[in-house]
Coordinates of C-alpha atoms in Angstrom, one line a residue:
Chain J
X1 CA 2.1 41.6 -46.5
X2 CA -0.6 40.2 -44.8
X3 CA -0.4 36.5 -45.5
X4 CA 3.2 37.3 -43.8
X5 CA 2.3 39.0 -41.2
X6 CA -0.4 36.3 -40.4
X7 CA 2.2 33.4 -40.4
X8 CA 4.2 35.3 -38.3
X9 CA 1.0 35.9 -36.3
X10 CA 0.6 32.1 -36.0
X11 CA 4.3 30.9 -35.1
X12 CA 4.4 33.2 -32.0
X13 CA 1.3 32.3 -31.0
X14 CA 2.6 28.4 -31.4
X15 CA 5.7 29.2 -29.0
X16 CA 3.8 30.9 -26.3
X17 CA 1.9 27.3 -26.5
X18 CA 5.5 26.0 -26.4
X19 CA 6.1 27.5 -23.7
X20 CA 3.1 27.7 -21.9
X21 CA 3.3 23.3 -21.6
X22 CA 7.3 23.7 -20.9
X23 CA 6.2 25.6 -17.8
X24 CA 3.4 23.7 -16.4
X25 CA 5.9 20.8 -17.1
X26 CA 9.0 21.7 -15.7
X27 CA 8.1 23.8 -12.3
X28 CA 6.2 21.3 -10.7
X29 CA 9.4 19.1 -11.6
X30 CA 11.4 22.0 -10.4
X31 CA 9.8 23.3 -7.3
X32 CA 10.5 19.3 -5.9
X33 CA 13.9 19.9 -6.9
X34 CA 14.8 22.5 -5.1
X35 CA 13.0 22.0 -2.4
X36 CA 15.0 18.5 -1.9
X37 CA 18.3 21.3 -1.9
X38 CA 16.5 23.2 0.7
X39 CA 17.2 23.9 4.1
X40 CA 13.7 23.5 6.0
X41 CA 13.2 27.4 7.2
X42 CA 13.5 27.4 3.6
X43 CA 11.2 25.1 2.8
X44 CA 8.1 26.2 4.7
X45 CA 9.0 30.1 4.1
X46 CA 6.0 32.1 2.6
X47 CA 6.5 33.5 0.2
X48 CA 8.1 30.9 -1.3
X49 CA 11.9 31.3 -1.9
X50 CA 12.9 31.2 -5.6
X51 CA 17.3 32.5 -4.0
X52 CA 18.5 30.0 -1.1
X53 CA 21.7 29.0 0.1
X54 CA 21.7 24.6 -1.4
X55 CA 22.3 22.6 1.4
X56 CA 22.4 18.2 0.2
X57 CA 21.4 17.5 3.9
X58 CA 18.3 15.7 2.9
X59 CA 20.8 13.3 0.0
X60 CA 22.7 12.2 2.9
X61 CA 19.6 12.4 5.5
X62 CA 17.9 9.9 3.2
X63 CA 20.6 7.9 1.4
X64 CA 23.0 7.7 4.8
X65 CA 21.2 8.5 7.4
X66 CA 18.8 7.1 9.5
X67 CA 20.5 3.2 9.9
X68 CA 19.5 4.5 13.6
X69 CA 16.2 3.4 13.1
X70 CA 16.6 -0.1 11.5
X71 CA 18.3 -2.6 13.7
X72 CA 18.0 -5.1 10.9
X73 CA 20.9 -4.7 9.2
X74 CA 23.2 -1.3 8.7
X75 CA 22.4 -0.4 5.5
X76 CA 20.0 3.3 5.8
X77 CA 15.9 1.7 5.3
X78 CA 15.7 4.2 2.0
X79 CA 19.0 2.6 0.3
X80 CA 17.5 -0.9 1.1
X81 CA 13.6 0.6 -0.2
X82 CA 15.9 1.0 -3.6
X83 CA 17.0 -2.3 -3.7
X84 CA 14.3 -4.0 -3.5
X85 CA 12.6 -2.5 -5.7
X86 CA 15.3 -3.2 -8.0
X87 CA 15.2 -6.1 -7.7
X88 CA 11.6 -6.8 -8.1
X89 CA 11.0 -4.7 -11.3
X90 CA 14.3 -6.5 -12.6
X91 CA 13.1 -9.8 -12.0
X92 CA 9.9 -9.2 -12.8
X93 CA 10.4 -7.5 -16.1
X94 CA 12.9 -10.3 -16.4
X95 CA 10.7 -13.3 -16.5
X96 CA 7.7 -10.9 -18.1
X97 CA 9.8 -11.5 -21.5
X98 CA 10.5 -15.0 -20.5
X99 CA 6.9 -15.6 -20.6
X100 CA 5.7 -13.0 -22.9
X101 CA 7.8 -13.4 -25.5
X102 CA 7.6 -16.7 -27.4
X103 CA 3.5 -15.3 -26.2
X104 CA 3.4 -12.3 -28.2
X105 CA 5.5 -14.4 -31.5
X106 CA 2.2 -16.9 -31.6
X107 CA -0.3 -14.1 -31.2
X108 CA 1.4 -11.7 -34.1
X109 CA 1.9 -14.6 -36.5
X110 CA -0.4 -16.6 -36.1
X111 CA -4.0 -14.6 -36.2
X112 CA -6.6 -17.2 -35.6
X113 CA -10.1 -16.2 -33.6
X114 CA -8.9 -18.0 -30.9
X115 CA -5.2 -15.7 -30.3
X116 CA -6.6 -12.6 -31.1
X117 CA -9.4 -13.4 -28.1
X118 CA -6.4 -14.4 -25.5
X119 CA -4.3 -11.2 -26.7
X120 CA -7.7 -8.9 -26.2
X121 CA -7.7 -10.8 -22.7
X122 CA -4.2 -10.0 -21.7
X123 CA -5.3 -6.6 -22.4
X124 CA -8.7 -6.4 -20.5
X125 CA -6.5 -7.4 -17.3
X126 CA -4.7 -4.5 -18.0
X127 CA -8.2 -2.5 -17.4
X128 CA -9.6 -4.4 -14.4
X129 CA -8.9 -3.0 -11.2
X130 CA -5.8 -4.4 -9.7
X131 CA -8.0 -5.2 -6.4
X132 CA -10.3 -7.9 -7.4
X133 CA -7.1 -10.1 -8.0
X134 CA -4.7 -9.1 -4.9
X135 CA -7.1 -8.2 -2.7
X136 CA -7.9 -12.0 -2.3
X137 CA -4.5 -13.3 -3.4
X138 CA -3.4 -11.8 -0.3
X139 CA -5.0 -14.2 1.6
X140 CA -3.2 -16.7 -0.1
X141 CA -0.2 -15.6 -0.2
X142 CA -0.1 -14.9 3.7
X143 CA -1.4 -18.9 3.9
X144 CA 1.7 -19.9 1.3
X145 CA 3.9 -18.5 2.8
X146 CA 4.4 -15.6 -0.2
X147 CA 3.3 -12.5 1.9
X148 CA 6.3 -9.7 1.8
X149 CA 9.0 -12.1 0.1
X150 CA 10.5 -11.4 -3.2
X151 CA 9.3 -14.3 -5.6
X152 CA 5.2 -13.2 -4.4
X153 CA 5.9 -10.1 -5.3
X154 CA 7.5 -10.3 -8.5
X155 CA 4.4 -12.7 -9.5
X156 CA 2.2 -9.9 -8.2
X157 CA 3.9 -7.8 -10.6
X158 CA 3.4 -9.7 -13.9
X159 CA -0.7 -8.2 -13.9
X160 CA 1.3 -5.5 -14.9
X161 CA 4.6 -6.7 -17.3
X162 CA 2.7 -9.5 -19.1
X163 CA -0.1 -7.4 -20.2
X164 CA 2.4 -4.7 -21.8
X165 CA 5.1 -7.1 -23.1
X166 CA 2.2 -9.5 -25.4
X167 CA 0.5 -6.0 -26.2
X168 CA 3.8 -4.9 -27.6
X169 CA 5.9 -7.3 -28.6
X170 CA 2.6 -8.5 -31.1
X171 CA 2.9 -5.4 -32.7
X172 CA 6.4 -5.6 -33.2
X173 CA 6.5 -9.4 -34.1
X174 CA 3.6 -8.6 -36.6
X175 CA 6.1 -6.3 -38.6
X176 CA 8.6 -8.3 -39.8
X177 CA 7.4 -10.1 -43.2
X178 CA 7.0 -13.7 -44.1
X179 CA 9.5 -14.0 -46.3
X180 CA 12.3 -14.0 -43.6
X181 CA 10.2 -16.7 -42.2
X182 CA 9.8 -18.9 -44.8
X183 CA 14.0 -18.5 -45.7
X184 CA 14.9 -19.7 -42.6
X185 CA 12.4 -22.6 -42.4
X186 CA 14.2 -23.1 -45.8
X187 CA 17.7 -23.2 -44.6
X188 CA 15.9 -26.4 -42.3
X189 CA 15.6 -24.4 -39.0
X190 CA 12.9 -25.6 -36.8
X191 CA 10.5 -23.6 -34.6
X192 CA 12.1 -22.4 -31.5
X193 CA 15.5 -21.7 -34.1
X194 CA 13.1 -19.7 -36.0
X195 CA 11.6 -18.2 -32.9
X196 CA 15.3 -17.5 -30.9
X197 CA 17.5 -17.1 -33.7
X198 CA 16.0 -15.4 -36.5
X199 CA 12.6 -13.7 -35.3
X200 CA 14.4 -12.1 -31.6
X201 CA 17.5 -10.2 -33.3
X202 CA 15.2 -8.6 -35.9
X203 CA 13.0 -7.0 -32.6
X204 CA 15.5 -6.4 -30.4
X205 CA 14.9 -2.8 -30.9
X206 CA 11.1 -3.1 -29.4
X207 CA 12.1 -6.0 -26.5
X208 CA 14.2 -2.5 -25.6
X209 CA 10.6 -0.7 -25.4
X210 CA 9.3 -3.3 -24.0
X211 CA 11.9 -3.5 -21.2
X212 CA 12.1 0.0 -21.0
X213 CA 8.0 0.5 -20.8
X214 CA 7.1 -2.5 -19.0
X215 CA 9.9 -1.4 -16.1
X216 CA 8.6 1.7 -15.4
X217 CA 5.4 0.9 -14.9
X218 CA 6.0 -2.4 -12.3
X219 CA 8.8 0.2 -10.7
X220 CA 6.2 3.0 -10.0
X221 CA 3.9 0.8 -9.2
X222 CA 2.3 1.5 -5.2
X223 CA -0.5 -0.5 -4.4
X224 CA 1.1 -4.0 -4.6
X225 CA 3.9 -2.8 -2.5
X226 CA 1.5 -1.5 -0.1
X227 CA -0.7 -4.6 0.0
X228 CA 1.6 -7.2 -0.6
X229 CA 5.2 -6.6 1.4
X230 CA 5.5 -5.6 5.1
X231 CA 9.3 -5.0 6.8
X232 CA 11.4 -6.9 4.0
X233 CA 10.4 -6.2 0.3
X234 CA 9.2 -2.6 0.7
X235 CA 9.7 -0.9 -2.8
X236 CA 11.3 2.5 -3.0
X237 CA 8.0 4.0 -3.4
X238 CA 6.7 3.4 -0.4
X239 CA 9.4 4.5 1.0
X240 CA 9.0 8.3 0.2
X241 CA 5.2 7.3 2.8
X242 CA 7.9 6.2 5.5
X243 CA 9.0 9.7 5.2
X244 CA 5.5 11.6 6.6
X245 CA 4.7 10.4 9.8
X246 CA 1.8 10.2 11.9
X247 CA 2.4 13.9 13.6
X248 CA 4.6 15.4 10.9
X249 CA 5.8 15.1 7.1
X250 CA 9.5 15.5 6.8
X251 CA 9.2 17.6 3.1
X252 CA 12.8 17.8 2.4
X253 CA 13.5 14.4 3.1
X254 CA 10.2 13.2 1.7
X255 CA 11.4 15.4 -1.9
X256 CA 15.1 14.4 -2.0
X257 CA 13.5 10.4 -1.9
X258 CA 10.8 11.4 -4.5
X259 CA 14.1 12.5 -6.3
X260 CA 15.9 9.6 -6.0
X261 CA 13.3 6.9 -6.5
X262 CA 12.3 9.2 -9.9
X263 CA 16.3 8.2 -11.3
X264 CA 15.3 5.5 -13.5
X265 CA 12.2 7.5 -15.4
X266 CA 14.5 10.8 -16.1
X267 CA 17.5 8.5 -17.3
X268 CA 14.5 6.6 -19.3
X269 CA 13.2 10.1 -20.6
X270 CA 16.2 11.5 -21.6
X271 CA 18.2 7.8 -22.9
X272 CA 15.4 6.4 -24.3
X273 CA 12.5 8.5 -25.8
X274 CA 12.2 6.8 -28.6
X275 CA 12.3 3.6 -27.8
X276 CA 9.3 4.3 -25.6
X277 CA 7.4 6.1 -27.6
X278 CA 8.0 3.5 -30.2
X279 CA 6.6 1.1 -27.5
X280 CA 3.4 2.5 -27.1
X281 CA 2.3 3.5 -30.4
X282 CA 3.5 -0.3 -31.3
X283 CA 0.7 -1.4 -28.6
X284 CA -1.3 0.7 -30.5
X285 CA -1.4 -0.7 -33.5
X286 CA -4.2 -3.1 -34.2
Chain U
X1 CA 19.4 -31.6 -41.6
X2 CA 16.1 -32.6 -39.1
X3 CA 17.1 -34.3 -36.0
X4 CA 14.8 -37.5 -35.3
X5 CA 14.1 -38.2 -31.7
X6 CA 11.2 -37.8 -29.5
X7 CA 11.8 -34.7 -29.3
X8 CA 11.7 -33.9 -32.8
X9 CA 7.5 -33.5 -32.7
X10 CA 8.4 -30.8 -29.7
X11 CA 10.9 -28.5 -32.1
X12 CA 9.3 -29.8 -36.2
X13 CA 5.8 -30.0 -35.4
X14 CA 4.3 -26.2 -36.1
X15 CA 1.4 -26.5 -33.7
X16 CA 3.5 -28.1 -31.4
X17 CA 5.9 -26.1 -31.0
X18 CA 4.0 -23.0 -31.0
X19 CA 1.2 -24.8 -28.5
X20 CA 4.4 -24.8 -26.7
X21 CA 5.2 -21.7 -26.9
X22 CA 2.0 -19.8 -26.3
X23 CA 1.2 -22.2 -22.8
X24 CA 3.4 -20.6 -20.3
X25 CA 1.5 -17.1 -20.5
X26 CA -1.4 -18.6 -20.9
X27 CA -1.1 -20.8 -17.6
X28 CA -0.5 -16.9 -15.8
X29 CA -4.0 -15.7 -17.4
X30 CA -6.0 -18.6 -16.0
X31 CA -3.8 -18.9 -13.0
X32 CA -5.2 -15.1 -12.3
X33 CA -8.2 -16.3 -12.4
X34 CA -8.4 -18.2 -8.9
X35 CA -7.6 -15.6 -6.6
X36 CA -10.3 -13.8 -8.9
X37 CA -13.0 -16.1 -8.7
X38 CA -12.1 -16.8 -5.1
X39 CA -13.0 -13.4 -5.1
X40 CA -16.3 -13.2 -5.9
X41 CA -17.4 -15.6 -3.6
X42 CA -15.8 -13.4 -0.9
X43 CA -18.0 -10.8 -2.1
X44 CA -20.3 -13.1 -1.0
X45 CA -19.3 -13.7 2.2
X46 CA -19.2 -11.9 5.7
X47 CA -14.8 -12.8 5.6
X48 CA -13.3 -10.4 8.0
X49 CA -9.3 -10.0 7.1
X50 CA -8.2 -12.6 10.3
X51 CA -11.2 -14.5 10.7
X52 CA -10.5 -17.9 9.8
X53 CA -14.8 -18.7 9.7
X54 CA -17.3 -16.3 7.7
X55 CA -20.6 -16.7 6.7
X56 CA -22.4 -17.1 3.2
X57 CA -24.5 -14.1 3.1
X58 CA -25.6 -13.6 -0.7
X59 CA -26.2 -10.4 -1.7
X60 CA -25.6 -8.6 1.4
X61 CA -22.8 -6.7 0.8
X62 CA -23.8 -5.4 -2.1
X63 CA -27.0 -4.4 -0.8
X64 CA -25.5 -3.2 1.8
X65 CA -23.1 -0.6 -0.2
X66 CA -26.2 0.5 -2.1
X67 CA -28.3 1.7 0.9
X68 CA -25.0 3.2 2.6
X69 CA -24.0 6.8 1.3
X70 CA -20.5 6.8 1.9
X71 CA -20.0 4.1 -1.0
X72 CA -22.9 6.4 -3.3
X73 CA -20.9 9.4 -2.7
X74 CA -17.7 7.4 -3.3
X75 CA -19.5 5.5 -7.0
X76 CA -20.1 9.4 -8.3
X77 CA -17.0 10.5 -6.6
X78 CA -15.2 8.2 -9.2
X79 CA -17.3 8.8 -12.2
X80 CA -17.3 12.5 -11.7
X81 CA -13.7 11.6 -11.6
X82 CA -13.6 9.7 -15.1
X83 CA -15.8 12.9 -16.1
X84 CA -13.5 15.3 -15.8
X85 CA -10.0 13.5 -16.1
X86 CA -11.6 12.8 -20.2
X87 CA -13.3 16.3 -20.8
X88 CA -9.8 18.2 -19.9
X89 CA -7.5 15.5 -21.2
X90 CA -8.7 15.0 -24.6
X91 CA -8.8 18.3 -25.5
X92 CA -5.6 19.7 -23.9
X93 CA -3.8 16.0 -25.5
X94 CA -5.5 17.3 -29.2
X95 CA -4.0 20.7 -28.6
X96 CA -0.5 19.5 -27.8
X97 CA -0.6 16.9 -30.5
X98 CA -1.8 18.9 -32.6
X99 CA 1.1 21.3 -31.9
X100 CA 4.0 18.9 -32.1
X101 CA 2.7 17.9 -35.0
X102 CA 3.7 20.6 -36.9
X103 CA 7.8 20.2 -38.1
X104 CA 10.1 22.4 -36.1
X105 CA 13.8 22.6 -34.4
X106 CA 12.4 22.0 -30.9
X107 CA 10.2 19.1 -31.2
X108 CA 13.3 16.9 -30.1
X109 CA 12.9 18.7 -26.8
X110 CA 10.0 18.9 -26.7
X111 CA 9.2 15.4 -27.2
X112 CA 11.6 14.7 -24.2
X113 CA 10.2 17.1 -21.3
X114 CA 6.6 15.6 -22.7
X115 CA 7.3 12.1 -21.7
X116 CA 9.0 13.5 -18.2
X117 CA 5.2 13.3 -15.7
X118 CA 4.9 9.9 -17.6
X119 CA 7.8 8.4 -16.3
X120 CA 8.3 9.5 -12.3
X121 CA 6.4 7.7 -10.1
X122 CA 2.3 8.9 -9.3
X123 CA 2.9 8.9 -5.9
X124 CA 5.9 11.4 -6.9
X125 CA 4.2 13.4 -8.8
X126 CA 1.1 13.5 -6.9
X127 CA 3.4 14.5 -3.2
X128 CA 4.6 17.5 -5.8
X129 CA 1.6 18.9 -6.5
X130 CA 0.4 18.5 -2.3
X131 CA 3.4 20.2 -1.7
X132 CA 2.3 23.3 -4.5
X133 CA -1.0 23.1 -3.2
X134 CA -0.9 23.7 0.7
X135 CA -3.6 26.2 0.8
X136 CA -1.9 28.2 3.1
X137 CA 1.8 27.9 2.2
X138 CA 2.0 26.6 -1.8
X139 CA 3.4 28.1 -4.3
X140 CA 0.1 27.8 -6.2
X141 CA -1.6 30.2 -3.9
X142 CA 1.1 32.1 -3.8
X143 CA 1.2 32.8 -8.0
X144 CA -2.9 32.8 -7.4
X145 CA -2.2 36.2 -5.1
X146 CA 0.2 38.0 -7.5
X147 CA -2.3 38.2 -9.9
X148 CA -4.9 39.6 -7.1
X149 CA -6.5 35.9 -6.3
X150 CA -7.7 35.1 -3.7
X151 CA -6.1 31.6 -1.5
X152 CA -8.1 29.0 -3.6
X153 CA -8.5 25.3 -0.8
X154 CA -7.2 22.9 -3.7
X155 CA -6.9 19.6 -2.0
X156 CA -8.4 20.9 1.6
X157 CA -12.3 22.1 0.3
X158 CA -15.1 19.9 -0.2
X159 CA -16.1 21.2 -3.6
X160 CA -12.4 21.6 -5.1
X161 CA -10.7 18.6 -4.3
X162 CA -11.5 16.3 -7.2
X163 CA -11.3 19.0 -9.3
X164 CA -7.4 19.1 -7.6
X165 CA -6.7 15.8 -8.2
X166 CA -8.1 15.8 -11.8
X167 CA -5.6 18.5 -12.2
X168 CA -2.4 16.6 -10.7
X169 CA -4.0 13.4 -13.1
X170 CA -4.2 15.4 -16.5
X171 CA -0.6 15.9 -15.2
X172 CA 0.9 12.9 -14.9
X173 CA -1.1 11.3 -18.2
X174 CA -1.4 14.3 -20.8
X175 CA 1.8 13.1 -21.9
X176 CA 0.4 9.3 -22.8
X177 CA -2.6 10.8 -24.8
X178 CA 0.0 13.3 -26.7
X179 CA 1.7 10.3 -27.9
X180 CA -1.4 8.8 -29.2
X181 CA -2.9 11.4 -31.1
X182 CA 0.6 12.8 -32.4
X183 CA 1.4 8.9 -33.5
X184 CA -1.9 8.9 -35.2
X185 CA -2.0 12.3 -37.3
X186 CA 2.1 11.3 -38.5
X187 CA -0.1 8.2 -39.9
X188 CA -2.0 10.3 -41.8
X189 CA -1.5 9.6 -45.2
X190 CA 0.5 12.5 -46.9
X191 CA -2.3 12.3 -50.3
X192 CA -5.0 12.5 -48.5
X193 CA -3.5 16.0 -46.8
X194 CA -2.6 17.2 -50.3
X195 CA -5.7 16.5 -51.9
X196 CA -7.2 19.2 -49.2
X197 CA -4.9 21.7 -49.5
X198 CA -5.9 21.5 -53.4
X199 CA -9.8 21.6 -52.2
X200 CA -8.4 24.9 -50.5
X201 CA -9.5 23.7 -46.5
X202 CA -7.7 25.9 -44.4
X203 CA -5.8 24.4 -41.7
X204 CA -8.3 25.0 -39.3
X205 CA -10.7 23.1 -41.5
X206 CA -8.4 20.4 -42.3
X207 CA -7.9 20.0 -38.6
X208 CA -11.5 18.8 -37.9
X209 CA -12.6 17.3 -41.4
X210 CA -9.9 15.4 -42.3
X211 CA -7.8 15.1 -39.2
X212 CA -9.8 14.8 -36.3
X213 CA -11.6 11.6 -38.5
X214 CA -8.1 10.0 -39.2
X215 CA -8.0 10.0 -35.3
X216 CA -11.5 8.0 -34.0
X217 CA -9.1 5.2 -33.7
X218 CA -6.5 6.2 -31.4
X219 CA -9.5 8.4 -29.5
X220 CA -11.3 5.5 -29.3
X221 CA -8.1 3.9 -27.9
X222 CA -7.6 6.6 -25.3
X223 CA -11.2 6.5 -23.9
X224 CA -10.1 2.7 -23.7
X225 CA -6.8 4.0 -21.5
X226 CA -8.3 6.7 -19.6
X227 CA -11.6 5.8 -18.3
X228 CA -10.5 2.1 -17.2
X229 CA -6.9 3.5 -15.8
X230 CA -8.9 6.9 -13.7
X231 CA -11.9 4.4 -12.9
X232 CA -9.5 2.6 -10.6
X233 CA -7.7 5.4 -10.1
X234 CA -5.0 5.1 -6.4
X235 CA -1.7 6.0 -6.1
X236 CA -2.8 9.7 -6.5
X237 CA -5.6 9.9 -3.6
X238 CA -4.0 7.6 -1.8
X239 CA -1.1 10.0 -1.6
X240 CA -2.8 12.8 -1.1
X241 CA -5.9 12.6 0.5
X242 CA -6.8 9.3 1.6
X243 CA -10.7 10.3 0.0
X244 CA -11.0 13.0 2.4
X245 CA -12.0 16.1 3.2
X246 CA -15.5 14.4 4.5
X247 CA -15.3 11.4 1.3
X248 CA -15.5 14.8 -0.8
X249 CA -12.8 12.4 -3.0
X250 CA -13.6 9.0 -2.0
X251 CA -14.0 6.9 -5.1
X252 CA -14.6 3.1 -4.8
X253 CA -10.7 1.8 -5.2
X254 CA -9.9 3.9 -2.2
X255 CA -13.1 3.0 0.1
X256 CA -12.3 -1.0 -1.1
X257 CA -8.7 -0.6 -0.1
X258 CA -10.0 0.7 3.1
X259 CA -13.0 -1.5 3.8
X260 CA -10.1 -3.5 3.4
X261 CA -7.0 -3.1 5.1
X262 CA -8.2 -0.4 7.8
X263 CA -11.9 -2.0 8.8
X264 CA -11.1 -5.6 8.2
X265 CA -13.9 -6.5 5.9
X266 CA -12.5 -8.4 3.4
X267 CA -16.0 -9.2 1.6
X268 CA -17.7 -6.0 2.1
X269 CA -14.5 -5.0 0.3
X270 CA -14.9 -7.3 -2.5
X271 CA -18.3 -6.5 -3.5
X272 CA -17.6 -2.8 -3.5
X273 CA -14.2 -4.1 -6.3
X274 CA -16.7 -6.0 -8.1
X275 CA -19.1 -3.5 -8.1
X276 CA -15.7 -1.0 -10.2
X277 CA -15.0 -4.4 -11.7
X278 CA -18.4 -5.0 -13.6
X279 CA -18.2 -1.0 -14.2
X280 CA -14.9 -1.5 -15.9
X281 CA -15.4 -4.2 -17.4
X282 CA -18.0 -3.0 -19.2
X283 CA -17.0 0.5 -20.4
X284 CA -13.7 -1.9 -21.8
X285 CA -15.7 -4.8 -23.4
X286 CA -18.3 -2.4 -25.6
X287 CA -14.7 0.3 -26.1
X288 CA -12.6 -2.8 -26.8
X289 CA -15.6 -3.9 -29.0
X290 CA -15.8 -0.5 -31.1
X291 CA -12.0 0.3 -31.6
X292 CA -10.9 -3.0 -33.2
X293 CA -14.1 -2.5 -35.5
X294 CA -12.6 0.9 -36.0
X295 CA -11.1 2.0 -39.6
X296 CA -11.7 -1.3 -41.0
X297 CA -14.8 0.5 -42.9

């Protein structure tokens, strides 16, 4: 009897903890989503309003309005930032995979001391402050005409993407049994065929993980945009800051912009959470 | 089967093929060193952002830093931020991981929710918390008021700002800590747990004497990531306080950025970045070494 009461208490305590975690994680998200749907007077109301008449005005303003202060094109500014981010991040991930997959394959399959050191160096770049590279790079870019260009930004984003791809994929490649490689070799496949036609299909799920993770961290980055892009390539994260002008913060538009810029992350959380977790933990395996 | 020609060395020879597979990424690795070395050089000069000429001043920038009270405050803030972040995130992460390790029907749902903060842009999370932390109109002070607690200054108080930023940091990165710890817990061989149960160890003792020890590798990895990332934390502070009020949340990374792009002192900025880089390098080398060795014994 006593044992059952103890067990029940334990279960109750557990669910109370679950509820607390859920509340802490979800409440801020709920708050910014509702803020993006509130009229200005409801946003600044105190005490805060839980019940209000929702409006899509801020989304309309962010996504379709605002063209008035964009003389360059007729496209609304914020939508252009979204496209800039898609182009930069998409290409950066693609380049990262092209460079990183073969490297990760070698570093994962051939475990020499030198290779371990190279893999470690990739990771140590991940831990160093980015400014140590991009501050001097800013001067180089200005001279080379790469400042505020997509090519320049895509290259800079390799600082994030490449270490992630190499580190995550190294773990996936290492898990493949030797037999598969040997069998292909006996069949007369050369090294490149083994890599492209045998190994890559086996680690398909891993490539998905690496893509998702590097996409998110590249998309979410603000610092590279701040340093390396002017008006032409500004990413979506900087677009959010544009709603905060010198004399006022347009809270509603800021919230709407924030929600729009979070869409890729939320889609991944809901539909590809498994890949994300697998990728993160695979990178954690030695 | 095998083709013969000039290309055959490139395709058939294992070593040559692997060399070419590794080469492109390796070149990027080396390429990144070029601006890095240039930066080290710049930190020894009095370079201004838009000046074409600069003078070699050797260690003068570093000497200036260590006699500059703002720099020393920034250094202290940086270290304090890291310390608070670790002390908050590791225990909370352990608790969350231990809870999620228990089989339950809600697990899938919990995990989906758990990864939200990690996936949305840090600048969004920071601004979100900033609105909730507004001292007069914010949600948090309203909630505190319901419990009869006086309003808290959050990001606007010089004694509370750093801690408030760490709360935001924790909200964003706790999922990462939890995921790593959870996967560590789930890799624990079940025979070890069973033998502990046979010996009559309760769940709490099992946790401390077996699971925590098993998690050593995961904990080292978390320290590695969280210490290094908190050392260079930028977006959370830049989008909320930019180092204020009165330098109370100025960290080395924020100070370096402002020195470079607000005051155009590139040389000075680089010397701040490299002081930070050295700290990060020492910590990451030490922890990576420890992490590599852990688990072998």
